[in-house]
mmCIF file of C-alpha atoms in Angstrom:
data_model
loop_
_atom_site.group_PDB
_atom_site.id
_atom_site.type_symbol
_atom_site.label_atom_id
_atom_site.label_comp_id
_atom_site.label_asym_id
_atom_site.label_seq_id
_atom_site.Cartn_x
_atom_site.Cartn_y
_atom_site.Cartn_z
ATOM 1 C CA MET A 230 99.874 47.138 11.509
ATOM 2 C CA PHE A 231 96.411 45.918 13.912
ATOM 3 C CA LEU A 232 98.430 44.225 15.747
ATOM 4 C CA LEU A 233 100.772 46.504 17.209
ATOM 5 C CA GLN A 234 98.454 49.005 17.834
ATOM 6 C CA PRO A 235 98.335 49.902 22.091
ATOM 7 C CA ARG A 236 94.865 48.837 21.790
ATOM 8 C CA PHE A 237 95.819 45.576 21.144
ATOM 9 C CA LEU A 238 98.795 45.517 22.857
ATOM 10 C CA LEU A 239 97.603 46.255 26.002
ATOM 11 C CA PRO A 240 95.056 43.974 26.686
ATOM 12 C CA VAL A 241 97.415 41.645 25.654
ATOM 13 C CA ALA A 242 99.750 42.112 27.877
ATOM 14 C CA ALA A 243 97.774 43.027 30.316
ATOM 15 C CA ILE A 244 96.133 38.713 30.260
ATOM 16 C CA PHE A 245 99.898 37.302 30.101
ATOM 17 C CA GLY A 246 100.553 39.418 33.743
ATOM 18 C CA PHE A 247 97.655 37.880 34.857
ATOM 19 C CA ILE A 248 98.979 35.290 33.387
ATOM 20 C CA GLY A 249 102.259 35.037 35.770
ATOM 21 C CA LEU A 250 100.390 36.688 38.515
ATOM 22 C CA ALA A 251 98.761 33.748 38.956
ATOM 23 C CA PHE A 252 101.856 31.719 38.706
ATOM 24 C CA TYR A 253 103.504 33.770 41.158
ATOM 25 C CA VAL A 254 100.401 32.919 43.070
ATOM 26 C CA VAL A 255 100.110 29.484 43.711
ATOM 27 C CA SER A 256 103.883 28.751 43.582
ATOM 28 C CA ASP A 257 104.822 31.316 46.213
ATOM 29 C CA GLY A 258 102.319 33.162 47.622
ATOM 30 C CA SER A 259 104.235 34.906 50.811
ATOM 31 C CA SER A 260 107.151 36.465 48.758
ATOM 32 C CA SER A 261 109.252 39.133 51.070
ATOM 33 C CA ILE A 262 108.407 41.641 47.803
ATOM 34 C CA ASP A 263 104.661 41.851 48.925
ATOM 35 C CA SER A 264 105.179 41.587 52.757
ATOM 36 C CA ALA A 265 107.597 44.899 51.493
ATOM 37 C CA LEU A 266 105.310 47.068 49.950
ATOM 38 C CA VAL A 267 102.456 46.253 51.966
ATOM 39 C CA MET A 268 105.068 47.518 54.657
ATOM 40 C CA LEU A 269 106.034 50.962 53.373
ATOM 41 C CA PHE A 270 102.224 52.111 53.739
ATOM 42 C CA ARG A 271 102.190 51.002 57.511
ATOM 43 C CA ASP A 272 104.141 53.484 60.142
ATOM 44 C CA PRO A 273 107.969 51.927 61.496
ATOM 45 C CA ALA A 274 107.007 52.855 64.742
ATOM 46 C CA ASN A 275 103.526 51.032 65.022
ATOM 47 C CA PRO A 276 103.038 48.923 61.454
ATOM 48 C CA SER A 277 99.692 48.647 62.479
ATOM 49 C CA ALA A 278 98.602 51.984 61.433
ATOM 50 C CA PRO A 279 98.690 52.949 58.718
ATOM 51 C CA ILE A 280 101.013 55.754 57.126
ATOM 52 C CA GLY A 281 98.860 59.202 57.797
ATOM 53 C CA PRO A 282 96.834 61.536 59.391
ATOM 54 C CA ALA A 283 93.297 60.141 60.557
ATOM 55 C CA TRP A 284 91.748 62.470 57.546
ATOM 56 C CA PHE A 285 94.006 60.550 55.470
ATOM 57 C CA ARG A 286 92.813 56.945 56.454
ATOM 58 C CA GLU A 287 89.093 57.932 55.869
ATOM 59 C CA MET A 288 90.192 59.243 52.821
ATOM 60 C CA MET A 289 91.231 55.495 51.983
ATOM 61 C CA ARG A 290 88.706 54.328 53.506
ATOM 62 C CA ASP A 291 86.036 56.456 51.292
ATOM 63 C CA LEU A 292 87.758 55.131 48.618
ATOM 64 C CA THR A 293 87.505 51.987 48.739
ATOM 65 C CA ALA A 294 83.778 52.513 48.752
ATOM 66 C CA LEU A 295 83.446 53.397 45.436
ATOM 67 C CA GLY A 296 85.080 49.934 44.196
ATOM 68 C CA SER A 297 82.574 48.125 46.650
ATOM 69 C CA PHE A 298 79.338 45.874 45.032
ATOM 70 C CA ILE A 299 76.937 48.892 46.260
ATOM 71 C CA GLY A 300 79.631 51.590 44.833
ATOM 72 C CA LEU A 301 80.412 49.611 41.137
ATOM 73 C CA GLY A 302 76.649 48.616 40.862
ATOM 74 C CA ILE A 303 75.131 51.656 41.282
ATOM 75 C CA ALA A 304 77.685 53.543 38.955
ATOM 76 C CA THR A 305 76.846 50.572 36.445
ATOM 77 C CA VAL A 306 72.930 50.657 36.414
ATOM 78 C CA ILE A 307 73.554 54.870 35.468
ATOM 79 C CA ALA A 308 75.599 54.441 32.990
ATOM 80 C CA ALA A 309 73.329 51.640 31.655
ATOM 81 C CA LEU A 310 70.786 53.575 32.230
ATOM 82 C CA THR A 311 72.056 56.646 30.363
ATOM 83 C CA LEU A 312 73.067 54.897 27.028
ATOM 84 C CA ARG A 313 69.925 53.329 27.139
ATOM 85 C CA LEU A 314 67.804 56.738 27.495
ATOM 86 C CA CYS A 315 70.374 58.498 24.607
ATOM 87 C CA GLY A 316 69.398 55.238 22.707
ATOM 88 C CA HIS A 317 72.678 53.504 22.176
ATOM 89 C CA ARG A 318 70.145 49.946 24.028
ATOM 90 C CA PRO A 319 73.110 47.632 22.735
ATOM 91 C CA LEU A 320 76.349 49.293 24.580
ATOM 92 C CA ALA A 321 73.448 49.576 27.705
ATOM 93 C CA ILE A 322 72.922 45.525 27.929
ATOM 94 C CA GLY A 323 76.487 44.970 27.047
ATOM 95 C CA LEU A 324 77.700 46.718 29.803
ATOM 96 C CA LEU A 325 75.484 45.182 32.083
ATOM 97 C CA ALA A 326 76.287 41.028 30.706
ATOM 98 C CA SER A 327 80.347 42.384 30.940
ATOM 99 C CA VAL A 328 79.982 44.015 34.561
ATOM 100 C CA LEU A 329 77.794 40.828 35.763
ATOM 101 C CA SER A 330 80.035 38.010 34.494
ATOM 102 C CA ALA A 331 82.891 39.624 35.446
ATOM 103 C CA THR A 332 81.411 39.769 38.856
ATOM 104 C CA ALA A 333 80.735 35.919 38.154
ATOM 105 C CA ALA A 334 84.759 35.645 37.154
ATOM 106 C CA SER A 335 85.878 37.404 40.667
ATOM 107 C CA THR A 336 84.475 35.051 42.309
ATOM 108 C CA VAL A 337 85.039 31.594 41.161
ATOM 109 C CA LEU A 338 89.003 32.778 40.514
ATOM 110 C CA LYS A 339 88.945 33.706 44.585
ATOM 111 C CA LEU A 340 87.633 30.071 45.639
ATOM 112 C CA ALA A 341 89.825 28.558 42.691
ATOM 113 C CA PHE A 342 92.843 30.507 44.258
ATOM 114 C CA GLY A 343 91.718 30.706 48.044
ATOM 115 C CA ARG A 344 95.256 33.027 48.807
ATOM 116 C CA GLU A 345 94.753 34.014 52.457
ATOM 117 C CA ARG A 346 94.663 37.928 53.309
ATOM 118 C CA PRO A 347 97.469 40.017 54.698
ATOM 119 C CA ASP A 348 98.190 38.770 57.415
ATOM 120 C CA ILE A 349 101.342 40.881 58.395
ATOM 121 C CA VAL A 350 99.371 43.985 59.372
ATOM 122 C CA GLU A 351 96.265 44.833 61.245
ATOM 123 C CA HIS A 352 93.304 45.304 58.325
ATOM 124 C CA ALA A 353 91.690 48.743 58.692
ATOM 125 C CA ALA A 354 88.815 47.424 56.600
ATOM 126 C CA LEU A 355 86.539 45.059 56.229
ATOM 127 C CA THR A 356 86.772 41.079 54.316
ATOM 128 C CA PHE A 357 84.531 38.286 53.511
ATOM 129 C CA THR A 358 86.731 36.715 50.874
ATOM 130 C CA ALA A 359 89.879 35.026 49.665
ATOM 131 C CA SER A 360 92.576 37.653 48.713
ATOM 132 C CA PHE A 361 93.246 36.295 44.559
ATOM 133 C CA PRO A 362 92.687 38.257 42.691
ATOM 134 C CA SER A 363 91.695 41.794 43.761
ATOM 135 C CA GLY A 364 87.917 42.484 43.582
ATOM 136 C CA HIS A 365 87.653 46.134 44.180
ATOM 137 C CA ALA A 366 90.538 46.218 41.775
ATOM 138 C CA PHE A 367 89.539 43.709 38.838
ATOM 139 C CA LEU A 368 85.721 44.925 38.867
ATOM 140 C CA ALA A 369 86.733 48.764 39.690
ATOM 141 C CA ALA A 370 88.662 48.045 36.852
ATOM 142 C CA VAL A 371 86.597 46.510 34.005
ATOM 143 C CA VAL A 372 82.985 48.934 35.977
ATOM 144 C CA LEU A 373 85.043 52.179 35.373
ATOM 145 C CA LEU A 374 86.927 51.513 31.783
ATOM 146 C CA SER A 375 83.814 49.943 30.218
ATOM 147 C CA ILE A 376 81.757 53.168 30.967
ATOM 148 C CA ALA A 377 84.822 55.181 29.853
ATOM 149 C CA SER A 378 84.559 53.677 26.822
ATOM 150 C CA PHE A 379 81.515 52.634 25.522
ATOM 151 C CA VAL A 380 80.096 56.590 27.062
ATOM 152 C CA GLY A 381 83.249 57.804 24.250
ATOM 153 C CA LEU A 382 81.602 54.957 21.426
ATOM 154 C CA ALA A 383 78.404 56.634 21.635
ATOM 155 C CA SER A 384 79.832 60.410 21.322
ATOM 156 C CA ARG A 385 81.576 59.493 18.701
ATOM 157 C CA ARG A 386 84.365 62.950 20.002
ATOM 158 C CA ALA A 387 87.945 62.033 21.084
ATOM 159 C CA ASP A 388 87.987 64.543 23.454
ATOM 160 C CA ILE A 389 85.199 63.714 25.680
ATOM 161 C CA ALA A 390 86.303 58.993 25.346
ATOM 162 C CA ARG A 391 90.325 60.686 26.486
ATOM 163 C CA LEU A 392 88.529 62.831 28.905
ATOM 164 C CA CYS A 393 86.235 59.586 30.593
ATOM 165 C CA LEU A 394 89.047 57.298 30.414
ATOM 166 C CA TRP A 395 92.011 58.974 32.097
ATOM 167 C CA VAL A 396 89.226 59.651 34.722
ATOM 168 C CA ALA A 397 88.452 56.391 34.696
ATOM 169 C CA TRP A 398 91.967 56.120 34.927
ATOM 170 C CA THR A 399 92.585 57.621 37.648
ATOM 171 C CA LEU A 400 90.299 56.373 40.480
ATOM 172 C CA MET A 401 91.555 52.212 38.600
ATOM 173 C CA ILE A 402 94.791 53.190 40.170
ATOM 174 C CA ALA A 403 93.188 55.034 43.419
ATOM 175 C CA ILE A 404 90.609 52.318 44.254
ATOM 176 C CA GLY A 405 93.688 50.007 44.425
ATOM 177 C CA LEU A 406 95.722 51.350 46.154
ATOM 178 C CA SER A 407 93.174 51.930 48.587
ATOM 179 C CA ARG A 408 93.312 47.837 49.378
ATOM 180 C CA ILE A 409 96.883 47.730 49.737
ATOM 181 C CA TYR A 410 97.215 50.606 51.839
ATOM 182 C CA LEU A 411 94.019 48.984 54.199
ATOM 183 C CA GLY A 412 96.458 46.257 54.916
ATOM 184 C CA VAL A 413 93.286 43.977 53.386
ATOM 185 C CA HIS A 414 95.274 42.736 49.470
ATOM 186 C CA TRP A 415 98.917 41.807 48.733
ATOM 187 C CA PRO A 416 100.159 44.090 45.922
ATOM 188 C CA SER A 417 99.708 41.404 43.853
ATOM 189 C CA ASP A 418 96.889 40.272 44.208
ATOM 190 C CA VAL A 419 95.559 44.157 43.421
ATOM 191 C CA LEU A 420 97.966 43.886 40.393
ATOM 192 C CA GLY A 421 96.650 40.836 39.205
ATOM 193 C CA GLY A 422 93.127 42.680 39.411
ATOM 194 C CA TRP A 423 94.396 45.468 37.035
ATOM 195 C CA CYS A 424 95.348 43.132 34.578
ATOM 196 C CA LEU A 425 92.669 40.865 34.166
ATOM 197 C CA GLY A 426 89.872 44.300 34.632
ATOM 198 C CA VAL A 427 92.314 46.054 31.775
ATOM 199 C CA ALA A 428 91.801 42.287 29.698
ATOM 200 C CA TRP A 429 88.456 42.226 30.973
ATOM 201 C CA SER A 430 87.215 45.801 29.796
ATOM 202 C CA SER A 431 89.243 45.146 26.317
ATOM 203 C CA LEU A 432 88.054 42.973 24.604
ATOM 204 C CA ALA A 433 84.056 43.439 26.224
ATOM 205 C CA THR A 434 84.818 47.059 24.095
ATOM 206 C CA PHE A 435 86.008 45.351 21.411
ATOM 207 C CA LEU A 436 83.348 42.564 20.575
ATOM 208 C CA ILE A 437 80.358 44.850 22.098
ATOM 209 C CA GLY A 438 81.566 47.974 19.977
ATOM 210 C CA ARG A 439 81.847 46.450 17.088
ATOM 211 C CA ILE A 440 77.725 44.725 17.774
ATOM 212 C CA ALA A 441 76.611 48.173 18.665
ATOM 213 C CA THR A 442 78.122 49.312 15.450
ATOM 214 C CA ARG A 443 76.185 46.959 13.610
ATOM 215 C CA THR A 444 72.992 47.648 14.708
ATOM 216 C CA GLU A 445 73.061 50.966 15.083
ATOM 217 C CA ALA A 446 74.074 51.692 12.193
ATOM 218 C CA GLY A 447 71.172 49.299 10.445
ATOM 219 C CA PRO A 448 68.598 51.960 11.312
ATOM 220 C CA ALA A 449 70.532 55.207 10.053
ATOM 221 C CA GLN A 450 70.743 53.142 7.046
ATOM 222 C CA ALA A 451 67.068 52.470 6.251
ATOM 223 C CA VAL A 452 66.633 56.290 6.893
ATOM 224 C CA ALA A 453 69.280 57.114 4.745
ATOM 225 C CA ALA A 454 67.621 55.263 1.643
ATOM 226 C CA PRO A 455 65.915 57.195 -0.659
ATOM 227 C CA SER A 456 62.026 55.703 -1.251
ATOM 228 C CA LYS A 457 61.662 54.018 -4.712
ATOM 229 C CA PRO A 458 58.775 55.999 -6.129
ATOM 230 C CA ALA A 459 55.094 53.725 -6.074
ATOM 231 C CA GLY A 460 54.557 52.557 -10.217
#
């Protein structure tokens, strides 16, 4: 039954998870749970410094840069151009539309909630916007999961689709954790971004995938159809 399949249940659970986190943020934006989780990534002897050696902190900054507008923007453009050059124009356009609309939604949501960034530790990266939902977590989920799903649709191979999704999920989680590690987001910000991103990319894959299938099936059927003899 379709309604019980993971590809349906996961985005539904994700959107309900985001709604629950949104209510949590509005009702209790400075919970001790969030604070305690942030402090897990801090040196008990010096809370201003994240745990781990200097090279690890630098690696986390590199990871967080992958989820920036520049990092995700480059990935989106490369993926869209590749899909277009491989003859998958609807998927390429759909990817760009999904990412651009998600970027706009992220800005609107941040302005609407207006949650303050964590103030219990020193930030190890610059911030310019409100805290909830995490734009890095949300947009990383949208971009990476959408690219992985669209590549899977274009390749029509289950093994390639699985590999791309595993890589996307790994990077998405790493980018989100880097935001907590650097002290620039509450854990609930990141979790909210993940939930919304999973739901967004799932809906985009479903809608755009159906459009692409119908669009690409038309020319293929036209070529396969035998021509009628003249006369």
